[in-house]
Each structure stands twice: as structure tokens, then as C-alpha cells.
Amino acid sequence: MADQPLLAESALGWSIFTCILLVILAFCWVYIRKFQSRQESEVVSTITAICALAIALITSALLPVDIFLVSFMKYPNGTYKEWAANNETRGNIEDTVLYGYYTLYSIILFCVFLWIPFVYFYYEERDDNNVKRCSQVKNALKYTVGFVIVCVALLLIGAFVPLEPPPGQNSTQWEKVQYLFEELGSSHGLPALSFSISSLTLIGMLAVITYTAYGMSVLPLNLIKGTRSVQYERLENTEDIDEVEHQIEKLKSKCKDGRPLSSRDRNNLQELEGKLQVLQRRGRHLEVAERNCCTKVGSALRPFKILLGIFFILVALLFTVALFISNLDKALHSAGISSGFIIFGTNLTNPLNELLLALQPVFPLDYILITVITMYFVVTSMAGIRNMGIWFFWIRLYKIRPKKTRPQALLFLCMILLLIVLHTSYMIYSLAPQYVMYGSQKYLVQVPTAGSTSGNATLGTTRTCDADAPEDQCTVTRSYLFLHKFWFFSTIYYFGNWAFIGAFLIGLAVSCCRGKKSVIEGEVEADDSDFSDDEYVH
């Protein structure tokens, strides 16, 4: 009989996950198709980008399922449900989630170190028309081998880094080697995978500081400020075209009597003609935008966009305050750098953590909120990459523009999102540490009854699970195991959170100082070809 509730609870959690999976796949297909170039689109790159983006989003959706399952093992009064009373049953359920993390993180390693690099370098080699297909594959494999070597090195380092005190100085060499192999076998490869994923998460932390922090500021402010009037932009563009044409005629008039133009005038003429072409293409795009139904619908939905922007900026400020309080709590109450600034539970009132705990009695509001938080980070990251483009230090590699993004840029975009999602799990833990660690679990505490004539009289009270709870009364989420396997990564993440807060505040100031963006923002650039412009317009 106990198996039926077990199946029902597990089925509910995984049914929600399956529905989210279908929504994610549909979203990925629409998103990639929206941005990919119609000239350079290829089946392999499109499928790779869609799958990589889907893996990133599916991995982020697994965290709410993890929290859901550990929370549903107990009743609100702190007692285990009948089907979860057995330690073995609880272990099997959590192992299912653990294997889910194993699978998804292994796929992420495969994508980041093998599949995406191979497809990327294959299309880089394809740009050279003189290279044959066999040479393309061979050269792509040659460059990909370097990534595979890095992956293998990370796995080996993670597998053999001891997490327990090593044997004493008097131990033989064989005992030390045997100890390392026992460490590897006892954890079923968890440290190896955790070390590799944590290493990638460090890169994801840099992407979060760069793109997510900026996206959290630019997305809501763009919604609030809106875009410039398309009629005003067309009028302004027409005036610019007239002015440039007048300057071109003025330069050409210098050579009407047969005298050649000076090198300086020739350079100026060439620049003005290029500027005129951009303005003319811009005029065609503005004309299409003015007739476009989406522009008219966007104008009608302007009040809704303002409300949505205000909501997003309030959420961003809530996240920033919660992250600041969490970091301050770690600075004041943790054991410091040597412990990775790890604390169990919360010592300062964290508004987001308290909100999640307050929503627990009303199922499933807390799970909806944690899912929304997860997706919010992904959406703002996409907005940040969309507005900034893809950079390598001060060098801009690719632009992300609707229907004009090259296959290599889409692959880069998906790889960055994969890395960002890895760090998102730690960010959410920093925002609501107690909830992410234990979910909505409670446990019973026997307290002596005051004024009782019998010394053995006790009263059971319910408390929220924290670090002080007995080990057999509260189940820790499996995501926590991946986040805190190595203390030195937690230390780096701690300082990364401070950098994220600083980057968000700087991005917010920059976004506030900027004016409204164009209604055709990013559609027209000087390096676009006339063919791509005509294809886009028609």
C-alpha cells in the first residue's frame, strides 16, 4: 500500500518536469530559428544549438524537482509520509535525482568539450572554400582533441583529489595508492564529475557577472523606456540621407573640371558613400517596421510592458538585496576562507528565503517561485548576451541579431548559456540557502512540558529543517552535494557574488543614462551585405 503514494508523489514531480521539458524544447526551437541567419543556416549547427540550449534549460529545471521531491517526503507536521518512512526508500528517490544530475552534467561535459567545439571548428574551416570536406572534419577533430584532453585532465584531478585526511607519514607507497583508489570507488565518481562541473562553473561565474548582471538591468529598463517613435526615426533618417547626399555632391563637384580628387577627399567620399548605404538600408527597415503589425501591437501593449519592466526591476533589486544579505551572513558567521564561507541555515533575515518558506503551506506556490527564479536568470542572461554580443576581453567576436546570427555565434551563445546555467544553481543557493538545501521540510522536537508532575512528560513541536536538525530527520537536496564538494570553489563563488552585485549596480547606472533604443535596434550594421538586407526585408 505504501508503494502507491510513493508512485503518486514521484509521478507528480516527474510529470511536472516532463511538461517543462516539452515547453523548453518548443522554446529552444523558436529562439534559435528567430536568431539564426537565413543565408548560413545549416541543419547540423541548428540541431546542435537547439539541443545545447535545451540541455541548459532542462538542467536548470531539475533544481525545483530536487527540492520538490525532498519536501514531499514529509507532512507539514514534520513526520515522514508512510511511503518515505524507510531510509532505503528515501535513498532510492534521491538517487533518481542524483542520476538525473549525473546524466545532464555528463551531457554538458560532452557538449562543451566535444560536440560544440567540433561543430564550431567544422564551420570555421568551411569558410575557406578551398578546403575539402574530409580536411574540414580532420582539422575540426584536431582542434577538438585539445578540449577533450582538458576534460580528461579535470576528471582525473577531481577523481584523485582526496576529500578525507590522507594516510600518515609512516604509510607505505602502496597504502597511499590504495587509499586514492578507495576514495575514487567509494563515491562512485561524484568528486570527478563535481570537480569538472565546478571548473566549468567558474567560467560560468564570469559569464554571469558579465551578461546576467547586465541583462538584469537592461531588460527591465528597456521595457520601461520603450523604443523611439518609428515616424520620428524615419524623418530623422531622411534628413541624415539628405545631408550625406549633399556632402557627396559637394565633394564630387571638385572634380567636374577634370581635376582628380586628393587622397583625403577620396577617403572622405568613400566613407560618405558607405554611410549613405547604411542610411538607405536603415530607411528600408524603418519603412517595414512602420507597416509591421508587431510594431502596432507593441504600441498597444505599452502599459503592460511598463508594468512588466517595473516588476522585473523590483525582482532584480530583491535578488541583489538577498544576495548581499547572504554574503554578509557568510562574512560574519562562517569560518572564513578555509571553509569556503559555507554556513548551514541563515543567521540574518533573508527576504527571498523567508518568502519561499512563507509560501510553503500553499502548494505549489513555492515551487512555482523557485522555477520562476531559475528561468529569470536564464532570460536575463539571454537579454544580456543579445544586447552586448559575444566578446573575448575587448574584442567583439559575434553579434546576436534576429535572422542574421551566424552558426558559430549561435554555438557560442549556447555554450555560454550552458556555463551560466551551471553557476545559476549556486546563485539560487546564495539567494535562499536554507530553502535550496532542505526545501519545505520540517521535523519534530520533543520539548519537556512545563509544570508537569512527571519528569518524563514531553510535547512535540515542529521546526523548519536546518543544520541543527538530526541527520535522519531532514534530507539534503542532491544539488547541494555538487555545490559544496570542494571548499575552494565555494570561496571563489563567494567573491564572485560580490563582483556580481557590483556589475549589476554599474549596469543599472549605465542603462539609466542611456536613451531609448531604436525600433530596429541591431538590425542594420555597416558590415551587412545588401543581399542579407534584402533577404531580411522581403
Coordinates of C-alpha atoms in Angstrom, one line a residue:
M1 CA 0.0 0.0 0.0
A2 CA 2.8 2.4 0.8
D3 CA 4.1 1.9 -2.8
Q4 CA 1.0 3.7 -4.3
P5 CA 1.6 7.0 -2.5
L6 CA 5.3 6.7 -3.4
L7 CA 4.5 6.3 -7.1
A8 CA 1.9 9.1 -7.0
E9 CA 4.3 11.6 -5.4
S10 CA 7.2 10.7 -7.7
A11 CA 4.9 10.7 -10.7
L12 CA 3.7 14.2 -9.8
G13 CA 7.2 15.6 -9.6
W14 CA 8.4 14.0 -12.8
S15 CA 5.2 14.8 -14.7
I16 CA 5.8 18.5 -13.9
F17 CA 9.3 18.1 -15.1
T18 CA 8.1 16.4 -18.4
C19 CA 5.7 19.3 -19.1
I20 CA 8.5 21.7 -18.5
L21 CA 10.7 19.7 -20.8
L22 CA 8.2 19.9 -23.7
V23 CA 7.9 23.7 -23.2
I24 CA 11.7 24.0 -23.2
L25 CA 12.1 22.2 -26.4
A26 CA 9.4 24.3 -28.1
F27 CA 11.0 27.5 -26.8
C28 CA 14.5 26.5 -27.9
W29 CA 13.3 25.8 -31.5
V30 CA 11.6 29.1 -31.7
Y31 CA 14.5 31.0 -30.2
I32 CA 17.2 29.5 -32.4
R33 CA 15.1 29.9 -35.5
K34 CA 14.4 33.5 -34.7
F35 CA 18.1 34.5 -34.5
Q36 CA 19.8 32.2 -37.0
S37 CA 20.9 33.6 -40.3
R38 CA 18.8 32.5 -43.3
Q39 CA 21.9 32.6 -45.6
E40 CA 24.2 30.5 -43.4
S41 CA 21.8 28.2 -41.6
E42 CA 22.8 24.6 -41.5
V43 CA 21.0 21.5 -40.2
V44 CA 23.8 20.3 -38.0
S45 CA 24.5 23.7 -36.4
T46 CA 20.8 24.3 -35.9
I47 CA 20.2 20.9 -34.2
T48 CA 23.4 21.3 -32.1
A49 CA 22.3 24.8 -30.9
I50 CA 18.7 23.7 -30.1
C51 CA 19.9 20.6 -28.2
A52 CA 22.6 22.5 -26.2
L53 CA 20.2 25.3 -25.3
A54 CA 17.6 22.7 -24.3
I55 CA 20.1 20.8 -22.1
A56 CA 21.0 24.1 -20.4
L57 CA 17.3 24.9 -19.6
I58 CA 16.5 21.3 -18.6
T59 CA 19.4 21.3 -16.1
S60 CA 18.1 24.4 -14.6
A61 CA 14.6 22.9 -14.3
L62 CA 16.0 19.9 -12.3
L63 CA 16.7 22.0 -9.2
P64 CA 13.0 22.7 -8.5
V65 CA 12.2 19.0 -9.0
D66 CA 15.0 18.1 -6.5
I67 CA 13.6 20.5 -3.9
F68 CA 10.1 19.2 -4.6
L69 CA 10.9 15.6 -4.0
V70 CA 12.8 16.1 -0.7
S71 CA 10.0 18.3 0.6
F72 CA 7.2 15.9 -0.3
M73 CA 8.7 13.1 1.7
K74 CA 7.3 14.7 4.9
Y75 CA 3.9 16.0 6.2
P76 CA 3.7 19.7 7.3
N77 CA 3.7 18.4 10.9
G78 CA 7.3 17.1 10.4
T79 CA 6.6 13.4 10.2
Y80 CA 7.6 11.3 7.3
K81 CA 4.9 10.0 5.0
E82 CA 4.2 6.3 5.1
W83 CA 6.0 5.6 1.8
A84 CA 9.1 7.7 2.9
A85 CA 9.4 6.2 6.4
N86 CA 12.1 3.8 5.2
N87 CA 15.6 5.2 4.8
E88 CA 16.2 2.9 1.8
T89 CA 13.1 4.3 0.0
R90 CA 14.2 7.9 0.6
G91 CA 17.7 7.0 -0.7
N92 CA 16.3 5.4 -3.9
I93 CA 14.3 8.6 -4.6
E94 CA 17.2 10.9 -4.1
D95 CA 19.4 8.5 -6.1
T96 CA 17.0 9.0 -9.0
V97 CA 17.6 12.8 -8.8
L98 CA 21.3 12.1 -8.4
Y99 CA 21.4 10.0 -11.6
G100 CA 19.5 12.8 -13.3
Y101 CA 22.3 15.2 -12.4
Y102 CA 24.9 12.7 -13.4
T103 CA 23.2 12.3 -16.8
L104 CA 22.7 16.0 -17.5
Y105 CA 26.1 17.1 -16.3
S106 CA 27.7 14.4 -18.3
I107 CA 25.9 15.6 -21.4
I108 CA 27.0 19.2 -20.6
L109 CA 30.6 18.0 -20.5
F110 CA 30.1 16.2 -23.8
C111 CA 28.6 19.3 -25.4
V112 CA 31.2 21.8 -24.0
F113 CA 34.3 19.7 -24.6
L114 CA 33.4 17.7 -27.7
W115 CA 30.3 18.3 -29.7
I116 CA 30.0 22.1 -29.8
P117 CA 33.8 22.6 -30.4
F118 CA 33.8 20.1 -33.2
V119 CA 30.8 21.7 -35.0
Y120 CA 32.2 25.2 -34.4
F121 CA 35.6 24.4 -35.8
Y122 CA 34.0 22.5 -38.7
Y123 CA 32.2 25.6 -39.8
E124 CA 35.2 27.8 -39.2
E125 CA 37.1 25.5 -41.7
R126 CA 34.2 25.7 -44.1
D127 CA 34.7 29.4 -44.5
D128 CA 37.7 28.5 -46.6
N129 CA 36.2 27.3 -49.9
N130 CA 39.4 25.5 -51.0
V131 CA 39.2 23.0 -48.1
K132 CA 37.6 19.7 -48.8
R133 CA 35.0 18.0 -46.5
C134 CA 37.5 15.4 -45.3
S135 CA 40.0 18.1 -44.4
Q136 CA 37.3 20.0 -42.6
V137 CA 36.5 17.0 -40.4
K138 CA 40.1 16.2 -39.8
N139 CA 41.0 19.8 -38.8
A140 CA 38.0 20.1 -36.6
L141 CA 38.9 16.9 -34.8
K142 CA 42.4 18.1 -34.4
Y143 CA 41.3 21.3 -32.6
T144 CA 38.6 19.3 -30.6
V145 CA 41.2 16.9 -29.2
G146 CA 42.6 19.8 -27.1
F147 CA 39.2 20.3 -25.4
V148 CA 39.0 16.5 -24.8
I149 CA 42.4 16.5 -23.1
V150 CA 41.3 19.3 -20.8
C151 CA 38.1 17.4 -19.9
V152 CA 40.0 14.2 -19.1
A153 CA 42.5 16.2 -17.0
L154 CA 39.7 17.8 -15.0
L155 CA 38.1 14.4 -14.4
L156 CA 41.3 12.8 -13.3
I157 CA 42.2 15.7 -10.9
G158 CA 38.7 15.6 -9.5
A159 CA 38.8 11.8 -9.1
F160 CA 42.1 11.7 -7.2
V161 CA 41.8 14.9 -5.1
P162 CA 41.4 13.4 -1.6
L163 CA 38.4 14.7 0.4
E164 CA 39.4 12.9 3.6
P165 CA 42.7 13.1 5.5
P166 CA 45.4 11.1 3.7
P167 CA 47.3 8.2 5.4
G168 CA 50.1 9.1 7.8
Q169 CA 53.7 9.6 7.1
N170 CA 54.5 6.0 8.1
S171 CA 52.3 4.5 5.5
T172 CA 53.8 2.7 2.6
Q173 CA 53.5 3.9 -1.0
W174 CA 51.1 1.0 -1.8
E175 CA 48.8 2.1 1.0
K176 CA 48.8 5.6 -0.3
V177 CA 47.9 4.5 -3.8
Q178 CA 45.3 2.1 -2.4
Y179 CA 43.8 5.0 -0.5
L180 CA 43.4 7.1 -3.6
F181 CA 41.6 4.3 -5.4
E182 CA 39.3 3.7 -2.5
E183 CA 38.5 7.4 -2.5
L184 CA 37.5 7.1 -6.1
G185 CA 35.5 4.0 -5.8
S186 CA 33.6 4.9 -2.6
S187 CA 32.0 8.0 -4.1
H188 CA 31.0 6.4 -7.4
G189 CA 32.9 9.1 -9.4
L190 CA 31.0 12.0 -7.8
P191 CA 34.1 14.1 -7.0
A192 CA 35.4 13.6 -10.6
L193 CA 32.2 14.9 -12.1
S194 CA 31.8 17.6 -9.4
F195 CA 35.3 18.9 -9.9
S196 CA 34.9 19.1 -13.7
I197 CA 31.5 20.8 -13.4
S198 CA 32.8 23.2 -10.7
S199 CA 35.7 24.2 -13.0
L200 CA 33.2 25.0 -15.8
T201 CA 31.1 26.8 -13.2
L202 CA 34.0 29.2 -12.6
I203 CA 33.8 30.2 -16.3
G204 CA 30.1 30.4 -15.9
M205 CA 30.6 32.8 -13.0
L206 CA 32.5 35.2 -15.3
A207 CA 29.7 35.0 -17.8
V208 CA 27.1 35.6 -15.1
I209 CA 29.0 38.6 -13.9
T210 CA 29.3 39.9 -17.4
Y211 CA 26.0 39.0 -19.1
T212 CA 23.4 38.2 -16.4
A213 CA 24.2 41.2 -14.3
Y214 CA 23.9 43.5 -17.3
G215 CA 20.7 41.7 -18.5
M216 CA 19.0 42.1 -15.2
S217 CA 19.4 45.9 -15.5
V218 CA 19.0 46.4 -19.3
L219 CA 15.9 44.2 -19.8
P220 CA 13.5 45.9 -17.3
L221 CA 14.7 49.4 -18.2
N222 CA 14.2 48.8 -21.9
L223 CA 10.7 47.6 -21.2
I224 CA 10.0 50.8 -19.1
K225 CA 11.6 53.3 -21.5
G226 CA 10.3 51.6 -24.7
T227 CA 11.6 52.4 -28.2
R228 CA 11.8 55.6 -30.2
S229 CA 8.9 56.6 -32.4
V230 CA 9.2 55.0 -35.8
Q231 CA 7.8 58.1 -37.6
Y232 CA 10.3 60.3 -35.9
E233 CA 13.2 57.9 -36.7
R234 CA 12.1 57.9 -40.4
L235 CA 12.1 61.7 -40.5
E236 CA 15.5 61.9 -38.8
N237 CA 16.9 59.2 -41.1
T238 CA 15.6 61.1 -44.2
E239 CA 17.3 64.3 -43.0
D240 CA 20.5 62.4 -42.5
I241 CA 20.3 61.0 -46.0
D242 CA 19.8 64.5 -47.5
E243 CA 22.8 65.8 -45.6
V244 CA 25.1 63.0 -46.6
E245 CA 24.0 63.3 -50.3
H246 CA 24.7 67.0 -50.1
Q247 CA 28.2 66.3 -48.8
I248 CA 28.8 63.7 -51.5
E249 CA 27.7 66.2 -54.3
K250 CA 29.9 68.8 -52.8
L251 CA 33.0 66.5 -53.0
K252 CA 32.1 65.4 -56.5
S253 CA 31.8 69.0 -57.7
K254 CA 35.5 69.4 -57.0
C255 CA 36.4 67.1 -59.9
K256 CA 33.9 68.3 -62.5
D257 CA 36.6 70.2 -64.4
G258 CA 38.7 67.0 -64.7
R259 CA 40.9 67.5 -61.7
P260 CA 41.4 64.3 -59.6
L261 CA 40.4 64.3 -56.0
S262 CA 43.0 64.4 -53.4
S263 CA 43.6 61.2 -51.3
R264 CA 41.9 62.8 -48.4
D265 CA 38.8 63.7 -50.4
R266 CA 38.7 60.2 -51.9
N267 CA 38.7 58.6 -48.4
N268 CA 36.0 61.0 -47.3
L269 CA 33.9 60.2 -50.3
Q270 CA 34.3 56.5 -49.7
E271 CA 33.2 56.9 -46.1
L272 CA 30.2 59.0 -47.0
E273 CA 29.1 56.5 -49.7
G274 CA 29.3 53.7 -47.1
K275 CA 27.4 55.8 -44.6
L276 CA 24.7 56.6 -47.3
Q277 CA 24.2 52.9 -48.0
V278 CA 23.7 52.2 -44.3
L279 CA 21.2 55.0 -44.0
Q280 CA 19.3 53.8 -47.1
R281 CA 19.1 50.3 -45.6
R282 CA 18.1 51.7 -42.3
G283 CA 15.3 53.6 -44.1
R284 CA 14.0 50.4 -45.8
H285 CA 14.0 48.7 -42.4
L286 CA 12.1 51.6 -40.8
E287 CA 9.6 51.6 -43.6
V288 CA 8.9 47.8 -43.0
A289 CA 8.8 48.4 -39.2
E290 CA 6.2 51.1 -39.6
R291 CA 3.9 48.8 -41.6
N292 CA 4.6 45.8 -39.4
C293 CA 1.7 44.6 -37.2
C294 CA 4.0 43.7 -34.4
T295 CA 5.1 47.3 -34.0
K296 CA 1.4 48.4 -33.8
V297 CA 0.6 45.6 -31.3
G298 CA 3.7 46.6 -29.3
S299 CA 2.5 50.2 -29.0
A300 CA -0.9 49.0 -27.8
L301 CA 0.8 46.8 -25.2
R302 CA 2.9 49.7 -23.9
P303 CA 1.2 50.0 -20.4
F304 CA 1.7 46.2 -20.0
K305 CA 5.4 46.5 -20.9
I306 CA 5.9 49.3 -18.3
L307 CA 4.3 47.2 -15.6
L308 CA 6.4 44.2 -16.6
G309 CA 9.5 46.3 -16.6
I310 CA 8.7 47.7 -13.1
F311 CA 8.1 44.1 -11.9
F312 CA 11.4 42.9 -13.4
I313 CA 13.4 45.7 -11.8
L314 CA 11.8 45.1 -8.4
V315 CA 12.7 41.4 -8.8
A316 CA 16.3 42.3 -9.7
L317 CA 16.6 44.6 -6.7
L318 CA 15.1 41.8 -4.4
F319 CA 17.7 39.4 -5.7
T320 CA 20.5 41.9 -5.2
V321 CA 19.4 42.6 -1.6
A322 CA 19.0 38.9 -0.9
L323 CA 22.5 38.1 -2.3
F324 CA 24.0 41.0 -0.3
I325 CA 22.5 39.7 2.9
S326 CA 23.5 36.1 2.2
N327 CA 27.1 37.2 1.5
L328 CA 27.1 39.4 4.6
D329 CA 25.8 36.5 6.6
K330 CA 28.7 34.3 5.3
A331 CA 31.2 37.0 6.1
L332 CA 30.0 37.4 9.7
H333 CA 29.1 33.8 10.7
S334 CA 31.2 31.4 8.5
A335 CA 34.6 30.0 9.4
G336 CA 36.2 32.1 6.6
I337 CA 38.2 31.3 3.5
S338 CA 39.5 28.0 4.7
S339 CA 35.9 26.6 5.0
G340 CA 34.7 28.1 1.7
F341 CA 32.5 30.6 3.6
I342 CA 30.0 27.8 4.0
I343 CA 27.2 28.3 6.6
F344 CA 24.3 26.0 7.4
G345 CA 21.0 27.8 7.5
T346 CA 20.6 31.6 7.9
N347 CA 21.6 33.9 10.7
L348 CA 20.3 37.1 9.1
T349 CA 16.8 37.6 7.8
N350 CA 16.9 36.9 4.0
P351 CA 13.8 38.3 2.3
L352 CA 13.7 35.7 -0.5
N353 CA 14.4 32.8 1.8
E354 CA 11.6 33.9 4.1
L355 CA 9.3 34.4 1.1
L356 CA 9.8 30.8 -0.1
L357 CA 9.3 29.5 3.4
A358 CA 6.1 31.5 3.8
L359 CA 4.7 30.2 0.6
Q360 CA 5.2 26.5 1.6
P361 CA 1.7 26.0 3.1
V362 CA 0.1 27.0 -0.2
F363 CA 1.1 24.2 -2.6
P364 CA 2.6 24.7 -5.2
L365 CA 3.4 28.4 -4.9
D366 CA 6.9 27.9 -3.5
Y367 CA 7.9 25.5 -6.4
I368 CA 6.4 27.9 -8.9
L369 CA 8.5 30.7 -7.4
I370 CA 11.8 28.7 -7.4
T371 CA 11.1 27.8 -11.1
V372 CA 10.4 31.4 -12.0
I373 CA 13.6 32.5 -10.3
T374 CA 15.6 29.9 -12.2
M375 CA 14.1 30.9 -15.6
Y376 CA 14.5 34.6 -14.7
F377 CA 18.3 34.1 -14.6
V378 CA 18.2 32.4 -17.9
V379 CA 16.0 35.0 -19.6
T380 CA 18.1 37.9 -18.3
S381 CA 21.3 36.2 -19.4
M382 CA 19.8 35.9 -22.9
A383 CA 18.9 39.6 -22.8
G384 CA 22.5 40.5 -21.7
I385 CA 24.1 38.4 -24.5
R386 CA 21.6 39.8 -27.0
N387 CA 22.4 43.4 -26.1
M388 CA 26.2 43.1 -25.7
G389 CA 27.1 40.5 -28.2
I390 CA 29.9 37.9 -27.6
W391 CA 33.2 39.3 -26.6
F392 CA 36.7 38.0 -25.8
F393 CA 38.1 40.6 -23.4
W394 CA 38.0 43.8 -25.5
I395 CA 37.5 42.0 -28.9
R396 CA 33.9 41.7 -30.2
L397 CA 33.6 38.2 -31.8
Y398 CA 30.0 38.0 -32.8
K399 CA 26.7 39.9 -32.8
I400 CA 23.4 38.3 -31.8
R401 CA 20.7 39.7 -34.2
P402 CA 17.4 38.4 -35.4
K403 CA 17.7 36.3 -38.6
K404 CA 21.3 37.4 -39.1
T405 CA 23.3 35.4 -36.4
R406 CA 26.0 33.1 -37.9
P407 CA 26.1 29.4 -36.9
Q408 CA 29.3 29.9 -34.9
A409 CA 27.7 32.7 -32.9
L410 CA 24.7 30.6 -32.1
L411 CA 27.1 27.8 -30.9
F412 CA 29.0 30.3 -28.8
L413 CA 25.7 31.6 -27.4
C414 CA 24.5 28.1 -26.4
M415 CA 27.9 27.3 -24.8
I416 CA 27.8 30.5 -22.7
L417 CA 24.2 29.7 -21.6
L418 CA 25.3 26.2 -20.6
L419 CA 28.0 27.7 -18.4
I420 CA 25.7 30.3 -17.0
V421 CA 23.1 27.6 -16.0
L422 CA 25.8 25.7 -14.1
H423 CA 26.5 28.8 -12.0
T424 CA 22.8 29.6 -11.6
S425 CA 22.4 26.7 -9.2
Y426 CA 24.9 28.3 -6.8
M427 CA 23.4 31.7 -7.3
I428 CA 20.0 30.4 -6.3
Y429 CA 21.6 28.7 -3.3
S430 CA 23.1 32.0 -2.3
L431 CA 19.7 33.7 -2.6
A432 CA 17.8 31.2 -0.5
P433 CA 20.4 28.8 1.2
Q434 CA 18.1 27.2 3.7
Y435 CA 15.3 26.5 1.2
V436 CA 17.5 25.2 -1.5
M437 CA 19.2 22.9 1.0
Y438 CA 16.1 21.4 2.7
G439 CA 13.1 22.7 0.8
S440 CA 10.0 22.9 2.9
Q441 CA 10.9 20.0 5.3
K442 CA 10.1 20.2 9.0
Y443 CA 11.0 17.9 11.9
L444 CA 9.6 17.2 15.3
V445 CA 11.4 18.2 18.5
Q446 CA 10.4 16.8 21.9
V447 CA 10.3 19.6 24.5
P448 CA 9.6 18.9 28.2
T449 CA 6.2 20.1 29.3
A450 CA 6.4 23.0 31.8
G451 CA 4.8 22.3 35.2
S452 CA 4.3 18.6 34.7
T453 CA 4.3 16.4 37.8
S454 CA 6.0 13.7 35.8
G455 CA 9.6 14.3 34.7
N456 CA 9.1 12.3 31.5
A457 CA 6.3 14.4 30.0
T458 CA 7.2 16.0 26.7
L459 CA 5.5 17.9 24.0
G460 CA 6.3 17.6 20.2
T461 CA 6.9 20.9 18.4
T462 CA 7.6 21.4 14.7
R463 CA 10.7 23.2 13.4
T464 CA 12.0 24.1 10.0
C465 CA 14.9 21.9 8.9
D466 CA 18.3 23.4 9.3
A467 CA 21.8 22.4 10.3
D468 CA 20.8 21.7 13.9
A469 CA 18.2 19.0 12.8
P470 CA 19.1 15.3 13.4
E471 CA 20.6 13.8 10.3
D472 CA 17.8 11.2 9.9
Q473 CA 15.0 13.8 10.1
C474 CA 16.0 16.0 7.2
T475 CA 17.1 15.1 3.7
V476 CA 19.6 17.4 1.9
T477 CA 19.0 18.1 -1.8
R478 CA 21.4 16.4 -4.2
S479 CA 22.3 19.7 -5.8
Y480 CA 23.9 20.8 -2.6
L481 CA 26.3 17.9 -2.9
F482 CA 27.6 19.2 -6.2
L483 CA 27.8 22.8 -5.0
H484 CA 29.9 22.2 -1.9
K485 CA 32.1 19.2 -2.7
F486 CA 35.3 21.3 -2.8
W487 CA 35.7 24.2 -0.4
F488 CA 38.0 26.3 -2.6
F489 CA 35.4 26.6 -5.3
S490 CA 32.9 27.9 -2.7
T491 CA 35.4 30.6 -1.7
I492 CA 35.8 31.8 -5.3
Y493 CA 32.0 31.8 -5.8
Y494 CA 31.7 33.9 -2.6
F495 CA 33.9 36.6 -4.0
G496 CA 32.1 36.2 -7.4
N497 CA 28.8 37.1 -5.7
W498 CA 30.3 40.5 -4.6
A499 CA 31.6 41.1 -8.2
F500 CA 28.1 40.3 -9.5
I501 CA 26.5 42.8 -7.2
G502 CA 29.0 45.5 -8.3
A503 CA 28.5 44.6 -12.0
F504 CA 24.7 44.8 -11.6
L505 CA 24.8 48.3 -10.0
I506 CA 27.2 49.6 -12.7
G507 CA 25.0 48.1 -15.4
L508 CA 21.9 49.7 -13.8
A509 CA 23.6 53.1 -13.8
V510 CA 24.7 52.8 -17.4
S511 CA 21.2 51.6 -18.5
C512 CA 19.6 54.6 -16.7
C513 CA 21.9 57.0 -18.5
R514 CA 21.1 55.6 -22.0
G515 CA 18.2 56.9 -24.0
K516 CA 15.5 54.9 -25.8
K517 CA 16.7 52.3 -28.2
S518 CA 15.8 52.3 -31.9
V519 CA 12.7 50.3 -33.0
I520 CA 15.1 48.4 -35.4
E521 CA 17.9 48.1 -32.8
G522 CA 20.7 45.8 -34.1
E523 CA 19.1 45.1 -37.5
V524 CA 21.3 47.4 -39.6
E525 CA 25.1 47.4 -39.3
A526 CA 27.8 48.8 -41.6
D527 CA 29.2 45.4 -42.3
D528 CA 25.9 43.9 -43.5
S529 CA 25.7 42.9 -47.2
D530 CA 23.0 44.2 -49.4
F531 CA 21.9 40.7 -50.1
S532 CA 21.3 39.9 -46.4
D533 CA 19.4 43.2 -46.1
D534 CA 17.1 42.4 -49.0
E535 CA 16.5 38.9 -47.7
Y536 CA 15.5 40.3 -44.3
V537 CA 13.2 42.9 -45.6
H538 CA 11.4 40.7 -48.1

